[in-house]
mmCIF file with all atom_site columns, C-alpha atoms in Angstrom:
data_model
loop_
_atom_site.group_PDB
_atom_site.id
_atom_site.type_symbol
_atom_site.label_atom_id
_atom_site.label_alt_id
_atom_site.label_comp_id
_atom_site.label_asym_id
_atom_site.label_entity_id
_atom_site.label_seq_id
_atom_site.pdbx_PDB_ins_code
_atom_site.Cartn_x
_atom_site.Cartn_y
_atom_site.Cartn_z
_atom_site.occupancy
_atom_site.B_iso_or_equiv
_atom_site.pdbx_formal_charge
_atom_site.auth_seq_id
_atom_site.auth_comp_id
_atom_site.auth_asym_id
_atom_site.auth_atom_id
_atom_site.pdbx_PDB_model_num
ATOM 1  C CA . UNK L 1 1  ? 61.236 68.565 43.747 1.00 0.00 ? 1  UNK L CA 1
ATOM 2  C CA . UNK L 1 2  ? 64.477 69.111 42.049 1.00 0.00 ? 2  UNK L CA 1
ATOM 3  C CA . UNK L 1 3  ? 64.317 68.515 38.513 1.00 0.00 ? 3  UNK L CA 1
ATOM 4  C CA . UNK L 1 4  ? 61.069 68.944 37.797 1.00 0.00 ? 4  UNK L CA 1
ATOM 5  C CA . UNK L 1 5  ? 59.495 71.418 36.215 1.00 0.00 ? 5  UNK L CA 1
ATOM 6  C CA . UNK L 1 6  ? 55.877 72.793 37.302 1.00 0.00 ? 6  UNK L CA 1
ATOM 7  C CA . UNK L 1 7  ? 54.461 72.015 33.793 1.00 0.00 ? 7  UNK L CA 1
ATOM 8  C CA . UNK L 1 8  ? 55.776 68.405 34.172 1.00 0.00 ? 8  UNK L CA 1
ATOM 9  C CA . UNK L 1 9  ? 54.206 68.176 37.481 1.00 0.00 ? 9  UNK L CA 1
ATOM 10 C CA . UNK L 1 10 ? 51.295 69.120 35.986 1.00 0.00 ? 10 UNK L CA 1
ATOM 11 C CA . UNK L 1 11 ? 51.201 67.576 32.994 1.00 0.00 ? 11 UNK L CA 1
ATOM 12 C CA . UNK L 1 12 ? 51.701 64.379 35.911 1.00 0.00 ? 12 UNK L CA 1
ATOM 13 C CA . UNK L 1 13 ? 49.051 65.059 37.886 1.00 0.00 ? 13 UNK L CA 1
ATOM 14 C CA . UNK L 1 14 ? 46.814 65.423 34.482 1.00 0.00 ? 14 UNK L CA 1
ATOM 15 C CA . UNK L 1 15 ? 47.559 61.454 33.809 1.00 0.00 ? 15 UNK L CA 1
ATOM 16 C CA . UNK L 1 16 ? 47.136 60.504 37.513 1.00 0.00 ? 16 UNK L CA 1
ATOM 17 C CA . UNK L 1 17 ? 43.981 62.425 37.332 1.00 0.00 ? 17 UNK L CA 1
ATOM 18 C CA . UNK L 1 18 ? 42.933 60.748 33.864 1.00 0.00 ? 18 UNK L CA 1
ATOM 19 C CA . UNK L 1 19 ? 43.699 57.617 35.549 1.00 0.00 ? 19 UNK L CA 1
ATOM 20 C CA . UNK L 1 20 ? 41.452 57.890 37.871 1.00 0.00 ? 20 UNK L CA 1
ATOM 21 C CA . UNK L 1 21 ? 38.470 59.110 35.882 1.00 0.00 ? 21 UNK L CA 1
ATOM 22 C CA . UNK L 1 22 ? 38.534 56.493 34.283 1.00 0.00 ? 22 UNK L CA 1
ATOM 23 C CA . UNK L 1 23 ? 37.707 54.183 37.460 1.00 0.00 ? 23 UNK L CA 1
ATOM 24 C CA . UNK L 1 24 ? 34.341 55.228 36.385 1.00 0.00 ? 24 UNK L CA 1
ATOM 25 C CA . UNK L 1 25 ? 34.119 52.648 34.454 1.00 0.00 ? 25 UNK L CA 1
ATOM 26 C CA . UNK L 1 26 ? 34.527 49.906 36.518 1.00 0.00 ? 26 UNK L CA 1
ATOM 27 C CA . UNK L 1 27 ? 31.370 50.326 38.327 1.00 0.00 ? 27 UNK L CA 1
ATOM 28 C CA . UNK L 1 28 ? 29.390 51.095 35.041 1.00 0.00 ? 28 UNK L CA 1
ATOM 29 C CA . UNK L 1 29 ? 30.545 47.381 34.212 1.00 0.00 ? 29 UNK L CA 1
ATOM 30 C CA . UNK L 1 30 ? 29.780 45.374 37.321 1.00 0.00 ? 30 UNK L CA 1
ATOM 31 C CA . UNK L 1 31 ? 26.314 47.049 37.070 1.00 0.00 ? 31 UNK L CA 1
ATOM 32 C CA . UNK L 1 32 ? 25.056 46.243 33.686 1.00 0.00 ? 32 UNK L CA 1
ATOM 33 C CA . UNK L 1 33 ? 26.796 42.918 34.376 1.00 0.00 ? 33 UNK L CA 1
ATOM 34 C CA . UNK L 1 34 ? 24.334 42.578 37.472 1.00 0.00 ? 34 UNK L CA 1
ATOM 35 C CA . UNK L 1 35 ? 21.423 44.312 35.992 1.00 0.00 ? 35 UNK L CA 1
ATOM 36 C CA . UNK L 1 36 ? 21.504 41.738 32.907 1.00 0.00 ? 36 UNK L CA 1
ATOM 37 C CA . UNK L 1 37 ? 22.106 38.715 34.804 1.00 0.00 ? 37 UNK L CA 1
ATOM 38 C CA . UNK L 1 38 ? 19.027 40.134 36.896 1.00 0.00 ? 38 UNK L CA 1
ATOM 39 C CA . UNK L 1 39 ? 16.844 39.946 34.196 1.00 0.00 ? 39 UNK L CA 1
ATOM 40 C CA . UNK L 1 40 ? 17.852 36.786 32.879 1.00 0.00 ? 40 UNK L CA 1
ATOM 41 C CA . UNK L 1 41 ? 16.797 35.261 36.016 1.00 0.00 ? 41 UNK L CA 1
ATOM 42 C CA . UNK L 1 42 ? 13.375 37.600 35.987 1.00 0.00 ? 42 UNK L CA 1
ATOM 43 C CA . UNK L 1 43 ? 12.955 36.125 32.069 1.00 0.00 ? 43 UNK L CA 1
ATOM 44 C CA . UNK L 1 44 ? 13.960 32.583 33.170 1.00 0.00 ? 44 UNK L CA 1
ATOM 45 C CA . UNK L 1 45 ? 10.521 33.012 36.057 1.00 0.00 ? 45 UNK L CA 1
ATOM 46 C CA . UNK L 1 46 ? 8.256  34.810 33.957 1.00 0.00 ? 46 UNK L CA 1
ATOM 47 C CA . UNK L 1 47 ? 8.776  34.495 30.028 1.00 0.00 ? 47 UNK L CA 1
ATOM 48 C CA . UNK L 1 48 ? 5.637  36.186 29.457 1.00 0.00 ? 48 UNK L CA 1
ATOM 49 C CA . UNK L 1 49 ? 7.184  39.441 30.367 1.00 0.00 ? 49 UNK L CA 1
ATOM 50 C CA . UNK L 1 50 ? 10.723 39.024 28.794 1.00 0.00 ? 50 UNK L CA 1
ATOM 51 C CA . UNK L 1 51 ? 9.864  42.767 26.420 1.00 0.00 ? 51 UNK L CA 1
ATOM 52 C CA . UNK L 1 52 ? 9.123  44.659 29.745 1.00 0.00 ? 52 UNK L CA 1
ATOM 53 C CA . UNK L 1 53 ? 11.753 43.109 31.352 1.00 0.00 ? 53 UNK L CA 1
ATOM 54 C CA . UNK L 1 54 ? 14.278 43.362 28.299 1.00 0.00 ? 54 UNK L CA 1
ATOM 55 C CA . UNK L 1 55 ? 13.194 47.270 27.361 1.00 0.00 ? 55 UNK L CA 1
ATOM 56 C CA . UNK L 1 56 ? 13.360 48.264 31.537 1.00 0.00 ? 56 UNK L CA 1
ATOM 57 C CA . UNK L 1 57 ? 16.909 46.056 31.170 1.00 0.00 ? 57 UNK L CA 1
ATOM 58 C CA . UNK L 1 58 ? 17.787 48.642 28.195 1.00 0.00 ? 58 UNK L CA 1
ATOM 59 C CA . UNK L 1 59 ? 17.104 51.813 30.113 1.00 0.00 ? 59 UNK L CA 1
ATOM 60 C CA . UNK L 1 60 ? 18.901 51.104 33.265 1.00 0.00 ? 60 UNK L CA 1
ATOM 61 C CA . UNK L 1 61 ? 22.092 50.081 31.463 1.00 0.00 ? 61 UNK L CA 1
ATOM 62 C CA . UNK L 1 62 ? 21.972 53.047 28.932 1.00 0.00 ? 62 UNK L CA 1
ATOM 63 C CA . UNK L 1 63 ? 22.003 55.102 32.258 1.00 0.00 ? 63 UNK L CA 1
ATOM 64 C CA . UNK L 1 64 ? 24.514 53.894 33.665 1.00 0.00 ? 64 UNK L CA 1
ATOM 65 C CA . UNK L 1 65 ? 26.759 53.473 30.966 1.00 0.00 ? 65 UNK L CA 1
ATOM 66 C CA . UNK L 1 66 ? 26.595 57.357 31.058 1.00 0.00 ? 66 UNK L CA 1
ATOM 67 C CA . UNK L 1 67 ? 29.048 57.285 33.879 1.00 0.00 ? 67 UNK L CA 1
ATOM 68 C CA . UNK L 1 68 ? 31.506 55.236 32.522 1.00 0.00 ? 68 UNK L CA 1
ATOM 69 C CA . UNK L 1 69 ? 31.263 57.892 29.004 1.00 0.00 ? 69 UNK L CA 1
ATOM 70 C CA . UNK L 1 70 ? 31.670 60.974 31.616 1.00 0.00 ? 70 UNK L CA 1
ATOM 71 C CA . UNK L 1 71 ? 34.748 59.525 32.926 1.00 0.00 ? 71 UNK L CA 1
ATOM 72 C CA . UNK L 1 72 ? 36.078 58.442 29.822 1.00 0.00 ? 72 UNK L CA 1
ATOM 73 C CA . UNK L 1 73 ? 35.476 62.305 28.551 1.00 0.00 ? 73 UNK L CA 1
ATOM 74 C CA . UNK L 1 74 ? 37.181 63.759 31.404 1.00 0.00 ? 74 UNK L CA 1
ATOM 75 C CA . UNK L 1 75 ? 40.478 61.633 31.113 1.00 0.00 ? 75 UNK L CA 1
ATOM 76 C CA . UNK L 1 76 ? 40.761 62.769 27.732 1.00 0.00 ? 76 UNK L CA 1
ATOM 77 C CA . UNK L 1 77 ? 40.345 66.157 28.273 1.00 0.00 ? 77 UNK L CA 1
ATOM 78 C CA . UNK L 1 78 ? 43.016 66.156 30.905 1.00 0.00 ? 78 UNK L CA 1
ATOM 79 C CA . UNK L 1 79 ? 45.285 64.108 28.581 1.00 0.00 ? 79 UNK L CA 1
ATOM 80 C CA . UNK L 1 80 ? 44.901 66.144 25.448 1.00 0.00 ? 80 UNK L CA 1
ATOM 81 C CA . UNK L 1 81 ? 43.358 69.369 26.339 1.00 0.00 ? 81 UNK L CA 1
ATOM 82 C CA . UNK L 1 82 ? 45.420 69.615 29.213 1.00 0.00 ? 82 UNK L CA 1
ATOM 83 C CA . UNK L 1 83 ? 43.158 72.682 30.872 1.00 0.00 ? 83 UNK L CA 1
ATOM 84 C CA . UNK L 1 84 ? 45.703 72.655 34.282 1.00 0.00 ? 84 UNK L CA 1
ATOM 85 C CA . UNK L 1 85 ? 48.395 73.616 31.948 1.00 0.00 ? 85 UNK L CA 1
ATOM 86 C CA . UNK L 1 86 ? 46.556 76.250 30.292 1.00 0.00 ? 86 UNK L CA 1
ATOM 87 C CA . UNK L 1 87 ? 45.336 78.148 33.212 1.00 0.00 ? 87 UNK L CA 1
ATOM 88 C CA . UNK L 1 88 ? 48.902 78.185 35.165 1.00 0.00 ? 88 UNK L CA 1
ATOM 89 C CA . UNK L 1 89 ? 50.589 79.580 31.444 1.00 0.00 ? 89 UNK L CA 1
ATOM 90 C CA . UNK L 1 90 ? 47.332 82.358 32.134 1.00 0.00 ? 90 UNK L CA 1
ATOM 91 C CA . UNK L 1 91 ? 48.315 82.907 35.793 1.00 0.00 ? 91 UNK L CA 1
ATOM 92 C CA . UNK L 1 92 ? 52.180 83.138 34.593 1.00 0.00 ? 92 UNK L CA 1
ATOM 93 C CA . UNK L 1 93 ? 53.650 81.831 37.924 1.00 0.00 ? 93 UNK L CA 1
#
């Protein structure tokens, strides 16, 4: 590891670690993408019960949408926060 310096190794590993975080989000997509097109079928059978089906739709993709926020948190506390880089000026190695 010649020239590099440990905070810009860390600072590095911060982004790759930001970067990944924010995978999160991927799943929270494909599920509310399959959880809607779910209850369009269930709406398209029974029309009667489209609000149950709509407000139960609602719920499930507020939850996981919470995922995809927690990841999206994370990565920009390791981008701008940058904790790693606090706690190894603390340790002063």
């Amino acid at each position: 590891m010649e020239g590099i310096t440990s905070e810009a190794f860390i600072l590095g590993c911060s982004a790759i670690g930001a970067g990944l975080a924010m995978i999160a989000g991927i799943g929270a997509g494909i599920g509310q993408g399959n959880a809607a097109g779910s209850a369009c079928e269930a709406v398209g059978r029974q029309p009667e019960a489209q609000g149950d089906i709509t407000r139960t739709m609602l719920l499930g993709q507020a939850v996981a949408e919470t995922t995809g926020i927690y990841g999206f948190v994370i990565a920009l506390i390791l981008l701008f926060l940058r904790p790693l880089l606090t706690v190894y000026a603390t340790l002063g190695l």
